[in-house]
Each structure stands twice: as C-alpha cells, then as structure tokens.
Short mmCIF file of C-alpha atoms in Angstrom, two decimals:
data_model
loop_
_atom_site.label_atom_id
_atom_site.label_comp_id
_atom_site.label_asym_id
_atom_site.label_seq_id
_atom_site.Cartn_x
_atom_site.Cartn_y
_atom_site.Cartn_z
CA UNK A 298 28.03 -22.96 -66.99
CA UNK A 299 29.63 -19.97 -65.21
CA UNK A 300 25.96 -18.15 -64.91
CA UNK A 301 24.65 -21.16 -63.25
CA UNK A 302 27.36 -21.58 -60.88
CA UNK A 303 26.81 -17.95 -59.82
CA UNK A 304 23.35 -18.64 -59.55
CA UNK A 305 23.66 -21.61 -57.55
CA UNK A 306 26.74 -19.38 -55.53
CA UNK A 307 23.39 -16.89 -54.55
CA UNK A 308 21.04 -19.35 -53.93
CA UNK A 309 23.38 -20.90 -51.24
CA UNK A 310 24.05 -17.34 -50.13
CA UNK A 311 20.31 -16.55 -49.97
CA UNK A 312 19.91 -19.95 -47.85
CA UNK A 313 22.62 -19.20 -45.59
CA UNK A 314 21.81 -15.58 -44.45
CA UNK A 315 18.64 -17.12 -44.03
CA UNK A 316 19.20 -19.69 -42.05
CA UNK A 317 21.79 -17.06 -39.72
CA UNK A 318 18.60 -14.66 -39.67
CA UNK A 319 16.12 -17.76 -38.28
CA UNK A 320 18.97 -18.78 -35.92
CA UNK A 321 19.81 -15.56 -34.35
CA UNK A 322 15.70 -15.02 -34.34
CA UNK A 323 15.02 -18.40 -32.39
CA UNK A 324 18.44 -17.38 -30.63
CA UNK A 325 16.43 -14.20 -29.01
CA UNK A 326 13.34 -16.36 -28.05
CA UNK A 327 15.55 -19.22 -26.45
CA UNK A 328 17.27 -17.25 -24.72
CA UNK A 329 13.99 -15.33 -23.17
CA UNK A 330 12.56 -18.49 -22.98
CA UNK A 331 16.01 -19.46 -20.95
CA UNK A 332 15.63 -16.13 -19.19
CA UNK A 333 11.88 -16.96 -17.57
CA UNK A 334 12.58 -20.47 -16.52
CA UNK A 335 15.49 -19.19 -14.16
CA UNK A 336 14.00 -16.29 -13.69
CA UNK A 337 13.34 -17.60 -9.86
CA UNK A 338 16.14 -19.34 -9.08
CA UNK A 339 17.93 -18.77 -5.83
CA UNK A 340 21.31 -17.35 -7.26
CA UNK A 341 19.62 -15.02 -9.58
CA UNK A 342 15.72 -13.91 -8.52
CA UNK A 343 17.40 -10.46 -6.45
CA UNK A 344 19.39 -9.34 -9.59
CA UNK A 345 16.64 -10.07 -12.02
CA UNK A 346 13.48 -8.82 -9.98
CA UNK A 347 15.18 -5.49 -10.62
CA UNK A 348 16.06 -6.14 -14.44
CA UNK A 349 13.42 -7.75 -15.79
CA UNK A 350 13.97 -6.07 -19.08
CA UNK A 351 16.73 -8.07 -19.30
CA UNK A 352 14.20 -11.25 -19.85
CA UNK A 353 10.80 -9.69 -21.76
CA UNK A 354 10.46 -7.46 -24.17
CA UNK A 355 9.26 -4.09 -23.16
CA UNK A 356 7.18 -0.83 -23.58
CA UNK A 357 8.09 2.62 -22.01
CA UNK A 358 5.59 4.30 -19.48
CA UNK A 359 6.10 8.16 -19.27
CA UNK A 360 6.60 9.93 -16.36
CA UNK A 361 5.04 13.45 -17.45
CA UNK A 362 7.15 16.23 -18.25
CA UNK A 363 6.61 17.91 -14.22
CA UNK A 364 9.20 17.81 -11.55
CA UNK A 365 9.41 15.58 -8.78
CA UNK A 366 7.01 15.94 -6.11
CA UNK A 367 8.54 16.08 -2.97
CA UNK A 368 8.36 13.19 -0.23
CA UNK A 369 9.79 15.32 3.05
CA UNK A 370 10.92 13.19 5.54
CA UNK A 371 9.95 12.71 8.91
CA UNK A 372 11.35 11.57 12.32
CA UNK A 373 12.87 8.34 12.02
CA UNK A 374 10.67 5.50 12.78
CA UNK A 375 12.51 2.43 15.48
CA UNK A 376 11.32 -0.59 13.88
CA UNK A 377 9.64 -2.99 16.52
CA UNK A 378 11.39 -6.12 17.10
CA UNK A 379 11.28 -8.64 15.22
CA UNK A 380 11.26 -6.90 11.98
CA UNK A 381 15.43 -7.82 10.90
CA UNK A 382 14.33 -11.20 11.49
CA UNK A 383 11.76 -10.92 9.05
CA UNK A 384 13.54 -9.02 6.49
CA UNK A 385 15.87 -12.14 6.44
CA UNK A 386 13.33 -14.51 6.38
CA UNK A 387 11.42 -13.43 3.41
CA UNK A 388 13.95 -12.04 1.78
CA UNK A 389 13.21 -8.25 1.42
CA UNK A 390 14.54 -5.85 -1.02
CA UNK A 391 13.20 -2.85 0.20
CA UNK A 392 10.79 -1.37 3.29
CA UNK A 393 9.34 2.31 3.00
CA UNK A 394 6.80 3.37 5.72
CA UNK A 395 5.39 6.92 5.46
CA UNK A 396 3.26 8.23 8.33
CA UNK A 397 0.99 11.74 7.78
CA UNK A 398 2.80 12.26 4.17
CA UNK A 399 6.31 12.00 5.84
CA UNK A 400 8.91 8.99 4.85
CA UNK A 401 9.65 7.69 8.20
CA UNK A 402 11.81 4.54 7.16
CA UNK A 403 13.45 3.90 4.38
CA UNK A 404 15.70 1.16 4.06
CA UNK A 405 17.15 -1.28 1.09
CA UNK A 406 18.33 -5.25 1.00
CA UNK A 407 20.17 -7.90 -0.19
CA UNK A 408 22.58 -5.51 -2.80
CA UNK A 409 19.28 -3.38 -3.92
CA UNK A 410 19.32 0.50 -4.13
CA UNK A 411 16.51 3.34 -4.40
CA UNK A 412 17.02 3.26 -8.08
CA UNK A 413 16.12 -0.20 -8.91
CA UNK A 414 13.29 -0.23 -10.67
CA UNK A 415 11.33 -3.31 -8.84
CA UNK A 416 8.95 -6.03 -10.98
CA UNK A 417 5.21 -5.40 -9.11
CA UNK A 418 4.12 -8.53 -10.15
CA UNK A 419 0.80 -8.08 -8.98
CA UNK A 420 0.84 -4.76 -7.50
CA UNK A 421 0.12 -3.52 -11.27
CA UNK A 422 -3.46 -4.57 -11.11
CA UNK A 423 -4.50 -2.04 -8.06
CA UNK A 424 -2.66 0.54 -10.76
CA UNK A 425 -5.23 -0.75 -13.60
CA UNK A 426 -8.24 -0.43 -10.93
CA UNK A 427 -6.88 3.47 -10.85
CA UNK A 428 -7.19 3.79 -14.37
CA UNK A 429 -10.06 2.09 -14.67
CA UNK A 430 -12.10 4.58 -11.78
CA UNK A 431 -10.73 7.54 -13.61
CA UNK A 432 -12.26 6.09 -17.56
CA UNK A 433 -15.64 5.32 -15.88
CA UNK A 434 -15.86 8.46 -13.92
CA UNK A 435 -14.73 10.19 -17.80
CA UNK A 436 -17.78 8.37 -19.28
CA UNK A 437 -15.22 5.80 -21.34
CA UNK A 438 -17.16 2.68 -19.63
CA UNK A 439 -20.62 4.06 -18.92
CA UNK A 440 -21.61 0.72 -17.03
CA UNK A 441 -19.71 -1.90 -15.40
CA UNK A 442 -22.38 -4.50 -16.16
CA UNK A 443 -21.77 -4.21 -19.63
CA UNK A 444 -20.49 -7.90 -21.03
CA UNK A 445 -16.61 -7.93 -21.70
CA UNK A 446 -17.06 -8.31 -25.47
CA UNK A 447 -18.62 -5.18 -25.62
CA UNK A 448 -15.16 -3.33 -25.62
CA UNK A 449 -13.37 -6.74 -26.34
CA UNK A 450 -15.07 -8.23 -29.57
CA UNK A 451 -12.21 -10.93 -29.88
CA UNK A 452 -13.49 -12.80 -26.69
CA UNK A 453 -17.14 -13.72 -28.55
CA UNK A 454 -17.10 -17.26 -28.57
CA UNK A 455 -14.73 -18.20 -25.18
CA UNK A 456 -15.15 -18.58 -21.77
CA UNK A 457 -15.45 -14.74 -21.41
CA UNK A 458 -18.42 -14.14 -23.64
CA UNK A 459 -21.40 -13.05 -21.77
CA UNK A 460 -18.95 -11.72 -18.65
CA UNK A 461 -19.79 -8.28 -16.95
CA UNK A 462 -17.20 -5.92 -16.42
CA UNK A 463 -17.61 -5.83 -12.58
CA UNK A 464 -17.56 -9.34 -12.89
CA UNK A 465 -13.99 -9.42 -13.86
CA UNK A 466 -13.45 -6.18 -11.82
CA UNK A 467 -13.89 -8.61 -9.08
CA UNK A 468 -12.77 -11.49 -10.28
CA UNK A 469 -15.43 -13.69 -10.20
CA UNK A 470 -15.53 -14.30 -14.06
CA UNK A 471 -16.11 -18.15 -13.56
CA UNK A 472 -12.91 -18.75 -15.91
CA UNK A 473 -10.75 -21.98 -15.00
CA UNK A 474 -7.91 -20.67 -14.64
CA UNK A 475 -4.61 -22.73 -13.18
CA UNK A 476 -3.05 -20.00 -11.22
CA UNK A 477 -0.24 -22.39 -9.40
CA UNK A 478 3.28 -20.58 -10.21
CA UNK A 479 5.06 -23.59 -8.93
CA UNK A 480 3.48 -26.38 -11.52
CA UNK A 481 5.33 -26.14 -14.87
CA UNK A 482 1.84 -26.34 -16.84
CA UNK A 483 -0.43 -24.62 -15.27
CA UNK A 484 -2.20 -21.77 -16.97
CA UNK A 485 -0.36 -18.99 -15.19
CA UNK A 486 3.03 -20.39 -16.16
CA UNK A 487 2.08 -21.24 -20.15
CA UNK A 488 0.90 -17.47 -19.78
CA UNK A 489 4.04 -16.81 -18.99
CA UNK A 490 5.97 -18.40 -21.98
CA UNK A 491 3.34 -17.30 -24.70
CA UNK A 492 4.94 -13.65 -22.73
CA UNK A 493 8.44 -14.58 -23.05
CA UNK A 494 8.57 -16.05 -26.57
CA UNK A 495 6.67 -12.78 -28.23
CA UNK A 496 2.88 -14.25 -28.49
CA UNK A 497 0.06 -12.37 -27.87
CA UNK A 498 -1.81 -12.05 -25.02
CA UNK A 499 -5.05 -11.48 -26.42
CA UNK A 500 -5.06 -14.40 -28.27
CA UNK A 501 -4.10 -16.13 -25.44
CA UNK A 502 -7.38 -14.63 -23.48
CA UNK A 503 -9.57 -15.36 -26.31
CA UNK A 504 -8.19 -18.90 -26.42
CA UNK A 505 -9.50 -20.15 -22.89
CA UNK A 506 -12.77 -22.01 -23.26
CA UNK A 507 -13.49 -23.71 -20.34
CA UNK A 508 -14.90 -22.20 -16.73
CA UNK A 509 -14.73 -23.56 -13.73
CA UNK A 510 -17.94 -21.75 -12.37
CA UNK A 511 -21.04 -19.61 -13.82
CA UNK A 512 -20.04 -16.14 -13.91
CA UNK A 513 -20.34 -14.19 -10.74
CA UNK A 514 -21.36 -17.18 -8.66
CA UNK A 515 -17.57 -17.55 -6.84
CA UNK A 516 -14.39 -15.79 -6.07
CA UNK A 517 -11.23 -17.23 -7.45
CA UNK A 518 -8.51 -15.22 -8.08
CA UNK A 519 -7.56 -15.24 -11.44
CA UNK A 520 -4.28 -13.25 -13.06
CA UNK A 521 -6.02 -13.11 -16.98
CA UNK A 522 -9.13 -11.21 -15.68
CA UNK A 523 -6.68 -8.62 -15.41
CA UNK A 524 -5.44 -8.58 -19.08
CA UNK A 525 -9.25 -8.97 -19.93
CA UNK A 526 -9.66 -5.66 -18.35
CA UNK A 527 -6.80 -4.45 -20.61
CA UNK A 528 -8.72 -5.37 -23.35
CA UNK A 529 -11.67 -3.25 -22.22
CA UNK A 530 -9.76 -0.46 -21.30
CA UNK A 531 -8.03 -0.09 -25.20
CA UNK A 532 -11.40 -1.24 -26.46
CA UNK A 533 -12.99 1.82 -24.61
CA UNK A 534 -9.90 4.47 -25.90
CA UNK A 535 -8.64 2.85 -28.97
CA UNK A 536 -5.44 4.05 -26.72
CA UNK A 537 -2.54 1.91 -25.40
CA UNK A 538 -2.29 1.28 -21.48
CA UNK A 539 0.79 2.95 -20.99
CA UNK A 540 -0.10 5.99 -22.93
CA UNK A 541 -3.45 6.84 -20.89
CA UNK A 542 -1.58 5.31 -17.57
CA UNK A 543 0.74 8.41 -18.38
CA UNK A 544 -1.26 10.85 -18.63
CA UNK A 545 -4.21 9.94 -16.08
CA UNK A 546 -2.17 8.45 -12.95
CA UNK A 547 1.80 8.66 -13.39
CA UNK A 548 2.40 12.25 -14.43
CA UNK A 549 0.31 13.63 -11.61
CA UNK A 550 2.24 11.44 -8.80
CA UNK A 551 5.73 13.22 -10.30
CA UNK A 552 7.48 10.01 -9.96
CA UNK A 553 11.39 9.91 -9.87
CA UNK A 554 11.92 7.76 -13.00
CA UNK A 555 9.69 6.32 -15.39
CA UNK A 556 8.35 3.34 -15.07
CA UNK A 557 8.11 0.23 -17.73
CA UNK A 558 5.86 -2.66 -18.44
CA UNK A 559 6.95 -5.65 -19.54
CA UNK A 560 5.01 -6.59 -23.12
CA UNK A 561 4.23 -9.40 -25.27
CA UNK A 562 4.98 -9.41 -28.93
CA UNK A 563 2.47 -7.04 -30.23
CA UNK A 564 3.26 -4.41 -28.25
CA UNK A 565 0.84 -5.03 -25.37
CA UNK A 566 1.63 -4.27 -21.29
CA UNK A 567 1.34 -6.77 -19.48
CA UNK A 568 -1.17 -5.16 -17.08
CA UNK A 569 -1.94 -7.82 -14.75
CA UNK A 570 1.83 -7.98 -13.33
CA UNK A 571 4.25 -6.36 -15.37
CA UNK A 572 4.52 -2.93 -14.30
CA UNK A 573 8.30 -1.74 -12.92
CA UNK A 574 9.31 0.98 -11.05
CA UNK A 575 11.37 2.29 -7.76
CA UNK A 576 10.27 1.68 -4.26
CA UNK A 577 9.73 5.49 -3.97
CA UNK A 578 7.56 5.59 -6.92
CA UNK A 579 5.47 2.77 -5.43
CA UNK A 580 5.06 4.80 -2.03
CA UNK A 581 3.50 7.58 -4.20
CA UNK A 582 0.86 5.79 -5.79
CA UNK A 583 0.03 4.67 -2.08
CA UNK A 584 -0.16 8.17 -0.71
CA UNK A 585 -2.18 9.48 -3.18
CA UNK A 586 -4.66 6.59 -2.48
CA UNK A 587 -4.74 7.09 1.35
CA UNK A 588 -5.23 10.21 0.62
CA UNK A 589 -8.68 9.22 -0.97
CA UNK A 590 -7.39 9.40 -4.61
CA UNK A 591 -5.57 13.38 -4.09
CA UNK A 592 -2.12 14.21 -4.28
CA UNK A 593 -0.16 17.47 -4.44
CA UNK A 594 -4.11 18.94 -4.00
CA UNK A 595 -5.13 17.48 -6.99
CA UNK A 596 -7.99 15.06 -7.24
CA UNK A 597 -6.23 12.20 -9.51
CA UNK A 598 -8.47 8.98 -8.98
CA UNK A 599 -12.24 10.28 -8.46
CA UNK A 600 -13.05 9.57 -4.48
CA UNK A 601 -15.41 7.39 -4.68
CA UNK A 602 -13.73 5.18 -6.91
CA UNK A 603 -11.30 5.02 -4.52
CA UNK A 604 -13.65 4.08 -1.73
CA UNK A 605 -15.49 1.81 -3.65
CA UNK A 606 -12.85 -0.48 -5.59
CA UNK A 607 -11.19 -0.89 -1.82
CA UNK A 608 -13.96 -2.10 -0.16
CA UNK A 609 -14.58 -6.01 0.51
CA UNK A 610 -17.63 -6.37 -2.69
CA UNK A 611 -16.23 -9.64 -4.26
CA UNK A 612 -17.73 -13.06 -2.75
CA UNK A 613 -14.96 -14.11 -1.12
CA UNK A 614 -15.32 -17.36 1.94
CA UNK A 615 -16.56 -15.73 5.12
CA UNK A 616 -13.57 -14.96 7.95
CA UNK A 617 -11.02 -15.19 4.69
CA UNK A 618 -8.92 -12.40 3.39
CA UNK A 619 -11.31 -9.73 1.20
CA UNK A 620 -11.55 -8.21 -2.47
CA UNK A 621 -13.08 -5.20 -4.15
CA UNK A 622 -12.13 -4.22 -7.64
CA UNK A 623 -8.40 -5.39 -8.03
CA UNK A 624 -7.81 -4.29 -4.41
CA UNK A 625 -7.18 -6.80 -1.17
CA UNK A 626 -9.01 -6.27 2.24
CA UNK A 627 -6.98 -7.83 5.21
CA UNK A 628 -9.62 -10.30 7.21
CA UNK A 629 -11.53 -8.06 10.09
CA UNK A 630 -9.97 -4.37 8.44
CA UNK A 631 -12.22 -1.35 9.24
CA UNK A 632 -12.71 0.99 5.95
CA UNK A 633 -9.69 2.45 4.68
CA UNK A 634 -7.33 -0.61 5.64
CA UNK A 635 -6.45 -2.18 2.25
CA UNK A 636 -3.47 -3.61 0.01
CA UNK A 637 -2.01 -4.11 -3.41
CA UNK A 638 -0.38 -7.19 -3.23
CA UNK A 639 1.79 -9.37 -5.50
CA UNK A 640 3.39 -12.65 -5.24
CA UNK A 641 7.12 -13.15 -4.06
CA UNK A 642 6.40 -10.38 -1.10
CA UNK A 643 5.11 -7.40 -3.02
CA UNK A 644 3.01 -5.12 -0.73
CA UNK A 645 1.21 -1.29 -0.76
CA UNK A 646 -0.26 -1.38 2.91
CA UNK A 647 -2.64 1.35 3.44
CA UNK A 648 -4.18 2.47 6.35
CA UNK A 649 -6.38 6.00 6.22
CA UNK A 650 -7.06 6.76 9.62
CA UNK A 651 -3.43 6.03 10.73
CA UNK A 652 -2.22 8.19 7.64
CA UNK A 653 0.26 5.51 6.83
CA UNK A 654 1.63 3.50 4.07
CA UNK A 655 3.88 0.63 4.09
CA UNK A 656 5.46 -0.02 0.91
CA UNK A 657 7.18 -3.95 0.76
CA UNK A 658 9.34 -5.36 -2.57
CA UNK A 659 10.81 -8.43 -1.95
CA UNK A 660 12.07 -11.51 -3.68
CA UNK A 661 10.68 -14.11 -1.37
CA UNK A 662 11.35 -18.19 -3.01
CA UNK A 663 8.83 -18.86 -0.49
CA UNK A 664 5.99 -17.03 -0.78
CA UNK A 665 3.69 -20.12 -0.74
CA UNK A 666 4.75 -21.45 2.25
CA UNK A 667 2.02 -22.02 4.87
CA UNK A 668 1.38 -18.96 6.23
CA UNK A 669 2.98 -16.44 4.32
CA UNK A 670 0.98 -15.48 1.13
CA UNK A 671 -2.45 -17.46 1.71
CA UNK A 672 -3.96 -14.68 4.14
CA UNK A 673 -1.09 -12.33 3.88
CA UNK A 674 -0.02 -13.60 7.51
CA UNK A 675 3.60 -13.26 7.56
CA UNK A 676 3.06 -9.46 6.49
CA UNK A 677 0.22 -9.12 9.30
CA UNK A 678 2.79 -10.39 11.93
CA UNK A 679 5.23 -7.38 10.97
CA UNK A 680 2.70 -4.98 9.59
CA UNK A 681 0.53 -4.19 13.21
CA UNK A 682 3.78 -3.78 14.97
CA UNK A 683 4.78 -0.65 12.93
CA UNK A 684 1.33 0.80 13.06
CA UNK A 685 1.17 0.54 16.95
CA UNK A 686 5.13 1.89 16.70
CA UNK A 687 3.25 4.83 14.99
CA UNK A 688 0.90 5.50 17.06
CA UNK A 689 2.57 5.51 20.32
CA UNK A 690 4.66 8.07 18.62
CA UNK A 691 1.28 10.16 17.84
CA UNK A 692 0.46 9.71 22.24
CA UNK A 693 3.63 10.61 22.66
CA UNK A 694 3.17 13.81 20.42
CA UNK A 695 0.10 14.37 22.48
#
C-alpha cells in the first residue's frame, strides 16, 4: 500500500511541475502577446520604441571588433521655422542632420537619449537591400530573375512560387497581402502575433496562398516580400542575417553599439522591420550611402548597387511617391534624392548633391493620418526647409 501511495505521491508531483512548467511557458507568450497589443498605446509607445526587447524575443547583431569611426561635428545648423511645431506634432524622438560628413544638429525628444537603441520598423529593409547589392556583386545570387524558390525551396507550392527575385526586390510579387496596422486581422498584424508568440516566420511566408495580382504586373507595398528576401539571402549563404549583416555592412560603418533584431521562435531576424539601433548609428548607414556606398575610404556597398536599388524601377502610379529595390523615391526627386522609411515617423533622408542626411525616429500614433505617411508629406513640409537652411549656409560660405 505504502509503494503505491508513493507512486501516486510522484505521479501528482510529475503532474504538478508540469503543469507550473506549461503555465510559466504560456505565462512568457501571454505576456509577449500582452506586450504587442499595447505596444502602441499612447502612455507607453516612447518607452517601448526604445525597448523592444522587452516585448520579442531577440538575436544579437555584432558591431565588428574596430573602433568607432568618427562623426566630427560641424557648425550648428538654425532650424527653419516651423520645425518645434512639428517635432510636437508627430511626436519625434530624435532629429540628426549631417551636411558634407559633419553632424550639424543633433537633438533628442520626449525623455529619449543618444543611447536608445530605436525600433526601425521599416528602415531595416533599405539595410537588407545593402546586403543584398553586396551578395550579388560576391556572386551569392548570380541573377535577380531567378524564381524565389530557387534559394527558398519551402515556398514551392504558395503564392510565391514562380516569383523573381527582382520581383520581390521591388515589391511587385502579386501577393495579397493586408498591410493595414490599424485593423486587428489584417495580415500585417497576425504577422505580428505569429512574431510575438515564438512561430516561425517562414512558415508563415510559405503559408500565404492567395495573390492579389500576377507577379510583376503592380506595385503594392508589401512587408513579407521582405522576409521572402531573407529567405533568399540564408538560402544563398546557408548563413544567418545577422551574422553576414556583421561582417558585410555593420563592422565597416564602426557603429557606437551593436545593434539587435528582433526574432521569431526559431531564431530568425525579423528583416523586414526589426532591426534596432541608436540614432547615430542610423546616420552612419546614411552617410555611407550618400556617399555612393564608401565610408572611411572603403567601398562597403558596390556603387552601382547603390545607384541602382535607389532609383524609381518599381511600377509605381504616375505623379505618386517612387520605389527601387527596398528604397523610396520622393515624387519629382532628381538622382541621388532617396529615403528609408518606416511607419510611426522613421526616416534616412538622403540627398547626394547637397551632401546631406537627415536622420528622423519618432513614435508618431498618427502616422496614417491624411497627409502624413501616404506620400511622406508631413516630412516633405519640414525636410526642404533644412536643405534650403543648408544651402544658404554653402552661399554664404561662398
């Protein structure tokens, strides 16, 4: 009798720890889950923009092992009027312009501090389109018209098979793809919870069946093209994003911390908006493209790459805002006038023949009103001001 009651004593042992081990497991996911469905609200968007490891799990990027490259500053740039009135408005966290190399403003918002390490939200997929121009300038991707699956086997069968490479470059893979971040359901926002519970992003690509167009016959932007391109990348290495990010574009720029990117549950970045790093850090990447892919004299994204992924290619609707290859071209820009961009008032303005960069984190609840994110119009009111503020400096130098 005594030998079953101290079997039946384990047993209910064994059940318990078990049931404390699938608690505390679902306790982790809840609260993630909790995590990403306040991530936005008004009381809490400012703090978390700047710790979103707090909410998703994560994987490390390295910053190289070489010291920090210097960003001298210059003479202090007077912001035009009307610029305080639109840091308020759109709730900026941070504003770095830097004219011929030199940091000319610098300034920080609403509690935030040069070593917050901002989300990018979208601003990670002009880093992809680096890495990218540096693996098919390597001879990694010999040809961009090659179909997705060729690198990305796990997509036969969906709404990616028989996709080119510059088709989702572009994003005109034809995918139907709910993008709305303000509609519980949509695709972009189920995305986000197959992220925040620990599912896998892959499966999530390979999942999506339906398109909404034949491949390269329309624009739409669409966020998963971006992972897709993920997929191709690690398909092309067998390396991990992060690891060849490293290596090919971070440790060259000498960046001030490393960065992170926010993962799913295997492991994977989440390329197409996760990346995280300090307004300074983001100013580098921007230099070293207006500087047609140098920095510090050394040739880190192959030139014409550079010129090529920022030019308007995709088939976007005539007198609308442009796209190359994960790169944004203002409406009526000359070459060499181009943008990362990401939602909630993310910018990387560039502008070659001014020698400028404008550099713009912010955690702006209303990013979709009318006018602000659609053609990037609430930036353009703000962003030609300190341009011409530059340039009357340069007459004035002359």
């Amino acid at each position: 009798m005594s030998g079953i009651l101290r079997w039946a004593g384990r047993v209910a042992l064994m059940a318990l720890l078990a049931a404390l081990a699938i608690g505390l497991w679902k306790r982790e996911q809840i609260l993630r889950l909790w995590a990403v469905n306040t991530l936005f609200d008004e009381g809490r968007i400012v703090e978390n923009f700047s710790h979103m490891d707090r909410a998703f799990l994560t994987v490390p990027v390295g910053r190289g092992a070489g010291p920090v490259s210097d960003l001298p500053e210059g003479p202090p740039l007077e912001l035009p009027q009307g610029t305080d009135a639109w840091i308020e408005a759109r709730a900026v966290t941070s504003l770095m312009v830097l004219h011929e190399g030199r940091v000319v403003h610098e300034s920080y918002h609403l509690g935030t501090g040069p070593q917050d390490r901002r989300i990018s939200w979208s601003l990670a997929k002009s880093y992809l389109s680096a890495l990218f121009g540096i693996l098919v300038e390597e001879g990694k991707i010999p040809t961009l018209e090659a179909p997705v699956t060729a690198f990305a086997p796990q997509l036969a069968g969906g709404a990616y098979d028989g996709v080119t490479i510059r088709q989702v470059l572009q994003m005109t893979s034809g995918i139907a793809f709910d993008e709305d971040y303000l509609e519980y359901h949509s695709d972009i926002n189920r995305m986000g919870r197959v992220l925040a519970l620990g599912g896998t992003m892959d499966g999530f690509a390979a999942g999506l069946m339906a398109r909404a167009a034949q491949p390269g016959a329309q624009w739409d932007y669409v966020s998963i093209d971006t992972h897709v391109l993920g997929m191709v990348v690690r398909g092309a290495t067998g390396r991990s994003i992060p690891e060849l990010l490293t290596e090919k574009v971070i440790a060259p720029l000498g960046l001030e911390e490393a960065p992170y990117y926010l993962s799913d549950g295997e492991g994977v970045a989440f390329v197409l908006g996760g990346l995280n790093m300090r307004t300074r850090d983001y100013a580098r990447f921007g230099l070293m493209y207006e500087q047609m892919g140098v920095y510090d004299g050394r040739q880190v994204v192959p030139a014409e790459w550079v010129r090529q992924s920022t030019r308007a290619s995709a088939p976007t609707l005539p007198g609308k805002i442009g796209y190359g290859c994960q790169w944004w071209i203002p409406v009526g820009a000359p070459d060499g006038v181009f943008m990362a961009r990401g939602i909630y008032g993310q910018y990387i303005y560039i502008d070659q023949a001014r020698d400028a960069v404008i550099v713009v984190t912010a955690a702006d609840r209303g990013f979709r009103d009318e006018g602000v994110l659609v053609e990037g119009e609430e930036f353009e009111r703000v962003q030609p001001r300190i341009e011409a503020e530059l340039e009357d400096r340069e007459l004035g130098d002359d």
